[in-house]
Coordinates of C-alpha atoms in Angstrom, one line a residue:
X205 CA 23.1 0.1 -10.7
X206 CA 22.8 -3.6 -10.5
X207 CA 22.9 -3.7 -6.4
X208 CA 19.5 -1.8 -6.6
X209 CA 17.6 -5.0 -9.0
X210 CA 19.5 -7.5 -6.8
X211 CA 18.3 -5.2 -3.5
X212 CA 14.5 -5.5 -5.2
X213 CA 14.6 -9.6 -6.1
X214 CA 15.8 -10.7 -3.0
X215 CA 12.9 -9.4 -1.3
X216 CA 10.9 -12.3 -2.4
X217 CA 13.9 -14.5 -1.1
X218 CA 12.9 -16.8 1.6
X219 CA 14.3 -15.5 4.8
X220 CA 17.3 -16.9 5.6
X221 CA 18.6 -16.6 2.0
X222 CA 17.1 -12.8 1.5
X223 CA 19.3 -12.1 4.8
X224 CA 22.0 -13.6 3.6
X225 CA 22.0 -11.7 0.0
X226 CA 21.5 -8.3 2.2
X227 CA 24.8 -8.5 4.0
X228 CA 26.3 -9.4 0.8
X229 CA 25.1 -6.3 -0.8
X230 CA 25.5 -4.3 2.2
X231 CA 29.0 -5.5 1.9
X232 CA 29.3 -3.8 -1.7
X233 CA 27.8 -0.8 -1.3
X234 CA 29.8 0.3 1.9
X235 CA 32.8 -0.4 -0.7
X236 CA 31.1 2.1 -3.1
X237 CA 30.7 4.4 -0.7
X238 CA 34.3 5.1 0.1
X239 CA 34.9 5.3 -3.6
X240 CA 32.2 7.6 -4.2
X241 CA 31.5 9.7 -0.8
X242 CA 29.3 12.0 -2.6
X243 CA 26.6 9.8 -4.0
X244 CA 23.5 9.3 -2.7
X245 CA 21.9 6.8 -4.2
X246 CA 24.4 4.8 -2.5
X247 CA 23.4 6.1 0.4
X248 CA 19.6 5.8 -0.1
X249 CA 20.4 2.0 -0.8
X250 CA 21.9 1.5 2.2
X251 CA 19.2 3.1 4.2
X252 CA 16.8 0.6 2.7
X253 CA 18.7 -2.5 3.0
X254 CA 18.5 -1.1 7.3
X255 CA 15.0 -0.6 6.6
X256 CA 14.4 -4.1 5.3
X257 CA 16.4 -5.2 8.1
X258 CA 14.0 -3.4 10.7
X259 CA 16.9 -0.8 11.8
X260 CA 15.5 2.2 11.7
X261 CA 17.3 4.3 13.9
X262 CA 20.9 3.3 11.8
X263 CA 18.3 3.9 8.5
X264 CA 18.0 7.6 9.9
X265 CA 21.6 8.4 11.1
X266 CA 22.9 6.8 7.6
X267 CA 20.2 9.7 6.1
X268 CA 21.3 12.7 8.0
X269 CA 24.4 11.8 7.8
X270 CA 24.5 11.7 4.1
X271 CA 22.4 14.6 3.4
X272 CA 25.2 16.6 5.5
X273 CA 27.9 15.6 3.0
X274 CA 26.3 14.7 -0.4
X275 CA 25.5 18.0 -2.6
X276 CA 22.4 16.3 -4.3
X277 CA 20.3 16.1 -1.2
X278 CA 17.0 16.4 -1.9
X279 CA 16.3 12.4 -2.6
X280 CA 17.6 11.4 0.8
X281 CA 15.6 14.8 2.8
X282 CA 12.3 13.2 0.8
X283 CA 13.6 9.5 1.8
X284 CA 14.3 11.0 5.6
X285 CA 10.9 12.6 5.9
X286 CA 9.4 9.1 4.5
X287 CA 10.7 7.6 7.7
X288 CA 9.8 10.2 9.8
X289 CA 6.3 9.5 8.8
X290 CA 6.4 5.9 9.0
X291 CA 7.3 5.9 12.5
X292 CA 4.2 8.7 13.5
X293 CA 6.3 11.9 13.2
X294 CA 4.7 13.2 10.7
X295 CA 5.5 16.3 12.3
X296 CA 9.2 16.4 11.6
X297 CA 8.1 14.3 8.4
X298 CA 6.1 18.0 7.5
X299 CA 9.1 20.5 8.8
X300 CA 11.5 18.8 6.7
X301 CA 9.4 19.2 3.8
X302 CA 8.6 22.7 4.9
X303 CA 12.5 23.6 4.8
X304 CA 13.2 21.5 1.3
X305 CA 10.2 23.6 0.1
X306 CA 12.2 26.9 1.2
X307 CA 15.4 25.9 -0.2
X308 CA 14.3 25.0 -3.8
X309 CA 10.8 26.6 -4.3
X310 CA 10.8 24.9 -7.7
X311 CA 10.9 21.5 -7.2
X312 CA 7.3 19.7 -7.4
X313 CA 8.0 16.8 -5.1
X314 CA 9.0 18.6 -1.7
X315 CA 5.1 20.4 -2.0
X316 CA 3.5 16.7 -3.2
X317 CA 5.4 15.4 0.1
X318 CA 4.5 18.0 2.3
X319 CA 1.1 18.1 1.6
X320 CA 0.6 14.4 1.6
X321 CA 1.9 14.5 5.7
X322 CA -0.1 17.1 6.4
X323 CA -3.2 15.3 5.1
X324 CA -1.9 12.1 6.9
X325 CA -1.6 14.9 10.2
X326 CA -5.3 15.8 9.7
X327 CA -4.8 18.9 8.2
X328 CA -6.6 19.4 5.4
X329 CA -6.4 22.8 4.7
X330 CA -2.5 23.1 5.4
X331 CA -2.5 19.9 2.9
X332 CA -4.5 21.6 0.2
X333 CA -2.5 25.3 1.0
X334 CA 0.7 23.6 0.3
X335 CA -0.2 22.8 -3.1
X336 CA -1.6 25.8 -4.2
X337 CA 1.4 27.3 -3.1
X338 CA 3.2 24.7 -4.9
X339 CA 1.2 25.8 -8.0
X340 CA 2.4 29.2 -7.7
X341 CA 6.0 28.3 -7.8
X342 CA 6.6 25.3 -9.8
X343 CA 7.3 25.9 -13.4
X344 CA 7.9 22.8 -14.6
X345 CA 4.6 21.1 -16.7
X346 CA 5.0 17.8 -15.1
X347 CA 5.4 19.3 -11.9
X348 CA 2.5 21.6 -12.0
X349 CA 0.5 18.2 -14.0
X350 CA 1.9 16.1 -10.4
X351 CA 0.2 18.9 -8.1
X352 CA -2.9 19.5 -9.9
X353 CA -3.7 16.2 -9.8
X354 CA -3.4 16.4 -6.0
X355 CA -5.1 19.2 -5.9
X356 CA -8.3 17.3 -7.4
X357 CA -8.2 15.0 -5.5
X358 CA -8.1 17.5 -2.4
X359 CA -11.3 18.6 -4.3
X360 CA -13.0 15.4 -4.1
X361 CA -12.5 15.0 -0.3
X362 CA -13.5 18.0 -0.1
X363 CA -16.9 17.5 -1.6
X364 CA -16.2 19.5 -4.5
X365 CA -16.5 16.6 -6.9
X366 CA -17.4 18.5 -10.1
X367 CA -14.8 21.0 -10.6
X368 CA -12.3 17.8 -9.4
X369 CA -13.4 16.1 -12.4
X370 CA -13.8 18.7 -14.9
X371 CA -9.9 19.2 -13.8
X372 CA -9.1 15.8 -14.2
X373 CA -10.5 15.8 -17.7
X374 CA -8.9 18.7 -18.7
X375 CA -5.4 17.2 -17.8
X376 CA -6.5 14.2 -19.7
X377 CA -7.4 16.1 -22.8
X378 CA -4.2 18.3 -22.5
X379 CA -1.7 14.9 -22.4
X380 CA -3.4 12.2 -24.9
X381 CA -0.4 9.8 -23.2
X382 CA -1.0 10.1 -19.4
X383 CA -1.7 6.7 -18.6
X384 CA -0.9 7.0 -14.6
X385 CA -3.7 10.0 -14.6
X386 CA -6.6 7.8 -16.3
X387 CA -5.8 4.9 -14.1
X388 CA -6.6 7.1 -10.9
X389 CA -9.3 8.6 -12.8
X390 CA -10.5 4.5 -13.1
X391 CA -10.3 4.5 -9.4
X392 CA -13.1 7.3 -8.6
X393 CA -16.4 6.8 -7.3
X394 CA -17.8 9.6 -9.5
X395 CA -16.6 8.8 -12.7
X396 CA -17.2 4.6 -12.0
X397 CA -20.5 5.6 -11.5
X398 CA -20.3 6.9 -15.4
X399 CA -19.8 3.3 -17.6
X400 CA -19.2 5.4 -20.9
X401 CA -16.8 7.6 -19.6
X402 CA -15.2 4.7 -18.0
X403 CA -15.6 2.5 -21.3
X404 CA -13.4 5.8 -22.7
X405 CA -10.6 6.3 -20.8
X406 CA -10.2 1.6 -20.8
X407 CA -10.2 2.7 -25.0
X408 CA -7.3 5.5 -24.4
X409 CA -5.5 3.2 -22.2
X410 CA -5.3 0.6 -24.6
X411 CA -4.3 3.1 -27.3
X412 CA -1.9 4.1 -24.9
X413 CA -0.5 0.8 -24.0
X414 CA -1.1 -0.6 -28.1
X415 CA -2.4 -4.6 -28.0
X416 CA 0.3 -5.8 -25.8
X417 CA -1.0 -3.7 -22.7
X418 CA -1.7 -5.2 -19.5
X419 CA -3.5 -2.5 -17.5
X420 CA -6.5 -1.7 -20.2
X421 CA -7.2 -5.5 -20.0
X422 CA -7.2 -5.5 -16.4
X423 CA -9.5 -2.1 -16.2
X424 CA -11.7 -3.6 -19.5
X425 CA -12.0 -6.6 -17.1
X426 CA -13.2 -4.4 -14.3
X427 CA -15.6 -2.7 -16.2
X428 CA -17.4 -5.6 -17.6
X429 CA -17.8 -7.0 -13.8
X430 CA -19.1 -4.2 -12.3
X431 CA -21.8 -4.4 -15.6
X432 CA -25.3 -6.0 -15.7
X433 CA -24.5 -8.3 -18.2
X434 CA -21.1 -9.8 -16.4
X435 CA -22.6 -13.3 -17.2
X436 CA -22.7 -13.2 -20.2
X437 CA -18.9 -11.6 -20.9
X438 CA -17.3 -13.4 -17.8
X439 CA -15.5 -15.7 -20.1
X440 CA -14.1 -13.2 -22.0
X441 CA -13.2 -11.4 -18.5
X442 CA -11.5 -14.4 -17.2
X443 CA -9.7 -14.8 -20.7
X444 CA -8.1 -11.2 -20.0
X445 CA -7.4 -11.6 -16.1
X446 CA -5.6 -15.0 -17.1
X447 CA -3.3 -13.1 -19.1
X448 CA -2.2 -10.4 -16.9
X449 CA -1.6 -13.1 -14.4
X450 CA 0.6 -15.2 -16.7
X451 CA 2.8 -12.0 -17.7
X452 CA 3.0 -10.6 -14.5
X453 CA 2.7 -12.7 -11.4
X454 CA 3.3 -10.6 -8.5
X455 CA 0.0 -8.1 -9.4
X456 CA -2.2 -9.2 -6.8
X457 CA -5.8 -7.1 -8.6
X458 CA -5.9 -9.5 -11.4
X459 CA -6.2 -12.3 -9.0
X460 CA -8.2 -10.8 -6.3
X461 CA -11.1 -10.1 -9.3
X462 CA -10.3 -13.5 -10.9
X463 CA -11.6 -14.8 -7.7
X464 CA -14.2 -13.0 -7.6
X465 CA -16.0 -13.8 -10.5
X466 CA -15.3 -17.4 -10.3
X467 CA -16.8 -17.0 -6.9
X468 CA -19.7 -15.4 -8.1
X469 CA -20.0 -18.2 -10.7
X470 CA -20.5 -20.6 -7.7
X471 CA -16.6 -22.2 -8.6
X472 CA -15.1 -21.9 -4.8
X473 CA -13.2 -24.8 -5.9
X474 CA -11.5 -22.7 -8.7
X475 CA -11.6 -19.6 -7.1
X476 CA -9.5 -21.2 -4.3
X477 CA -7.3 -22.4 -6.9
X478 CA -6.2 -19.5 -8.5
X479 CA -5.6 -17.4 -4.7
X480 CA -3.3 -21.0 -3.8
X481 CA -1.3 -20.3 -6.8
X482 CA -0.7 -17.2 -7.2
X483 CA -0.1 -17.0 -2.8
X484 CA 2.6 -19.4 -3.5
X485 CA 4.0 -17.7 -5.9
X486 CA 4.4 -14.2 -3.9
X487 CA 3.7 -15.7 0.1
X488 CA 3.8 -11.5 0.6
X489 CA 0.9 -10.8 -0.9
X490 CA -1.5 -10.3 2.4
X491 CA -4.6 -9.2 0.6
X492 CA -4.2 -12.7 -2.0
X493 CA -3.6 -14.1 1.8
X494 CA -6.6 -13.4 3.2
X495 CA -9.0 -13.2 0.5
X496 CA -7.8 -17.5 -0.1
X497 CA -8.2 -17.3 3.8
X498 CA -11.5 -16.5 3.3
X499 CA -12.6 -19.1 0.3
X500 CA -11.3 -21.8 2.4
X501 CA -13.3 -20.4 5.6
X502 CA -16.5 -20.8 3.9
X503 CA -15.3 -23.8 2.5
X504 CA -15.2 -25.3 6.5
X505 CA -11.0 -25.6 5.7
X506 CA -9.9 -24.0 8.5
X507 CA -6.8 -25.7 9.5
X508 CA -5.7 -25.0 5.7
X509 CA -6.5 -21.5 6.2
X510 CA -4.4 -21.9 9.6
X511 CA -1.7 -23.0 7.5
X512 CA -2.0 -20.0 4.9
X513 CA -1.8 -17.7 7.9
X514 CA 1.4 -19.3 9.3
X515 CA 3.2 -18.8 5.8
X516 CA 2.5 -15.3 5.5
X517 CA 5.3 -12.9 5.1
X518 CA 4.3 -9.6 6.6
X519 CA 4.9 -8.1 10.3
X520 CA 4.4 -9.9 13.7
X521 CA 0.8 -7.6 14.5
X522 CA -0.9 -8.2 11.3
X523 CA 0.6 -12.1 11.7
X524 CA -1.4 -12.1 15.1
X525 CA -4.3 -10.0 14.3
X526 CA -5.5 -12.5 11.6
X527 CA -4.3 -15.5 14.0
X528 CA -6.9 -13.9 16.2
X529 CA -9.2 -13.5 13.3
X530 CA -9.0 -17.6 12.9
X531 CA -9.4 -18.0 16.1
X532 CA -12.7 -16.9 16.4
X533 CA -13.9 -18.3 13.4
X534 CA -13.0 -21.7 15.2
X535 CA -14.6 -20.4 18.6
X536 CA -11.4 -21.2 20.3
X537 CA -11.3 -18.3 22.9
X538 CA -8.0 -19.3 24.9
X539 CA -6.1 -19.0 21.8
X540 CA -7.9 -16.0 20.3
X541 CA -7.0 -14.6 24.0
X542 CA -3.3 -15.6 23.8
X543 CA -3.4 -13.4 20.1
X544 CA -4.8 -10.4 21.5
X545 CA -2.4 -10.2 24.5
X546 CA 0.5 -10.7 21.9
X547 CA -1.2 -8.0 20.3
X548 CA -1.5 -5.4 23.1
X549 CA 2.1 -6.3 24.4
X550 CA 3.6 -5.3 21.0
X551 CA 1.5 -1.8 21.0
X552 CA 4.5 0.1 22.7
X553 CA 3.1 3.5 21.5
X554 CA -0.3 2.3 23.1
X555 CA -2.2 3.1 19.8
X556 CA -3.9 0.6 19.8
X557 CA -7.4 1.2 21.0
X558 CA -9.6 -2.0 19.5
X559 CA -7.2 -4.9 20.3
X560 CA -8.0 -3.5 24.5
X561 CA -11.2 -3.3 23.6
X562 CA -12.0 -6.5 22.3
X563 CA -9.4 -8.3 25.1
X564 CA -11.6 -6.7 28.0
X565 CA -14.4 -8.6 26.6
X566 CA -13.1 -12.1 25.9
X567 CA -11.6 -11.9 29.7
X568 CA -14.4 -11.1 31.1
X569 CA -16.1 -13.8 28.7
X570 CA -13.9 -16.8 29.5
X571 CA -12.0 -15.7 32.5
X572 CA -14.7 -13.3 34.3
X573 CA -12.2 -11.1 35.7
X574 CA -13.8 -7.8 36.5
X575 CA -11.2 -6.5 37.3
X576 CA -9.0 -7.1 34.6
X577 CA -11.4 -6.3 31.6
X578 CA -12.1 -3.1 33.4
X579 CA -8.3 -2.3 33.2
X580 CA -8.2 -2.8 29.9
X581 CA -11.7 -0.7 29.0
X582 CA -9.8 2.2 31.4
X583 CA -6.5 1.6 28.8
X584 CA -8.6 1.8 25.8
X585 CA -10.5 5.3 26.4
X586 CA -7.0 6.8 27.5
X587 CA -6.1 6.6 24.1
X588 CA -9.3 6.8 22.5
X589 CA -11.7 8.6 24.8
X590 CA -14.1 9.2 22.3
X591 CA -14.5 6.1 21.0
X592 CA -15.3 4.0 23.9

């Protein structure tokens, strides 16, 4: 459907022209939808279009209502527990699951969800139980490859780190073409600690991928940074990173270790350079963000790194909580203060533990109200009595 790529590239719109494209399509698929009642991917788009738009409550009635009236349900159930979870009901979120899991015992992604929220819940062993029971039921190879894989890395959390990697291996050997598994393998602590087994799976990656490939560059990349003998190969690395940049600009990980080793060269200059560019290119990209707010901080550019803030596309609390950040850098305590009331005002599920915290100090610090920081300390342990 051509809605869903034009629902995807105005994202990187600028605002007032990404809203504007949204009604449009909105428009369209509302049309669809009395044509075709029964389709939910209609009705999925339209949930994310009010997501995008920060409606979540019409998001969810647009999902029940749909999975009431459209026979292939299962998508928008998954999409509905999604949002449950997003907005800290990750008990509904795990009941919802629970009951999909019920209804088709079969299907692989109802167990991957459920145990994911149950994880997120802080339950471990309901997280892990879900997908052995999940194992037990699901027939399907890639469903039982999807679960497995979960179930390792339950394993690893778990402390069980060699019989998670001896069944990661074994799913590697069993599908020479799994390129999603040997990129999370990549990503492990006990197998980067491992540079030929690494150096491996970066060789069956790129014999996955053929010349062309992006991601074994990237990883080969990786690799050779994390050696001893980076110096001598950091050409070579930059040569690679450069190239997944230029054929895919909106991957931030080439960038963020671009910078790095130019960093590590002593090129802040350069390194600065390449976060600029590819930040303009994607003014989204909040780790790019701060890692080029960071190069210009020990550069002494802070009203540049003021600037970068300001242009940052990404929610109103992390917006202020690296305002604040800034702040304090420059030692300018009113407006750090200013941030860190924003921030508290807009914690409406009074979550938010640190931000009281470190606003009782800075009042009592440039204010010396008593009083006042002691109301905030007395907020701060009622939702994080142990922490305080």
């Amino acid at each position: 459907m051509g809605i869903r790529y034009r629902l995807y590239g105005c994202l990187r719109s600028a605002p007032e022209v990404r809203d504007r494209e949204l009604a449009k399509l909105a428009g369209q698929l509302s049309a669809l939808r009395q044509k075709h009642p029964d389709r939910a991917d209609i009705r999925l788009l339209e949930a994310n279009i009010a997501l995008i738009q920060d409606r979540k409550q019409e998001a969810e009635r647009i999902l029940t209502q749909a999975i009431a009236k459209c026979p292939e349900a299962t998508p928008l159930k998954l999409r509905l527990a999604r949002l449950y979870a997003d907005t800290d009901r990750l008990g509904e979120a795990a009941n919802l699951c629970r009951k999909l899991c019920e209804e088709d015992p079969s299907e692989d992604a109802g167990w991957a969800a459920l145990s994911q929220y149950e994880f997120r819940a802080e339950r471990r062993a309901e997280a892990r139980d879900a997908l052995m029971k999940g194992l037990a039921k699901v027939q399907t190879p890639s469903g039982r490859r999807r679960l497995s894989i979960m179930l390792a890395v339950h394993e690893l959390l778990a402390g069980e780190g060699e019989a998670a990697i001896e069944r990661l291996n074994r799913l590697a050997a069993d599908d020479k073409s799994d390129l999603e598994l040997r990129l999370l393998m990549l990503d492990l602590s006990p197998i980067r600690r491992d540079p030929s087994r690494c150096q491996a799976l970066v060789d069956e990656i790129r014999a996955i991928e053929g010349e062309p490939g992006l991601n074994w560059r990237y990883q080969q990349a990786r690799l050779w940074f994390d050696g001893p003998d980076w110096a001598r190969r950091s050409d070579e690395i930059e040569r690679l990173l450069t190239v997944c940049m230029h054929e895919n600009d909106t991957w931030v990980q080439p960038v963020l270790l671009l910078s790095r080793v130019l960093e590590r060269r002593g090129d802040l200059e350069r390194a600065t350079q390449v976060c600029d560019s590819a930040f303009r290119a994607n003014p989204g990209a909040v780790r790019v963000a701060d890692r080029l707010v960071y190069l210009l901080g020990r550069q002494g550019q802070s009203d540049r790194a003021a600037e970068v803030v300001k242009k940052l596309r990404t929610g109103r609390r992390a917006l202020e909580v690296r305002q604040y950040l800034l702040a304090l850098d420059r030692a300018d305590t009113g407006e750090a203060l200013d941030h860190l009331k924003q921030l508290v005002a807009s914690d409406r599920r009074q979550r938010d533990a640190s931000s009281r915290v470190a606003l009782a100090r800075l009042v009592y610090l440039r204010e010396g109200d008593v009083q006042s920081a002691m109301a905030h300390l007395d907020a701060a342990e009622d939702i994080a009595p142990d922490w305080i």
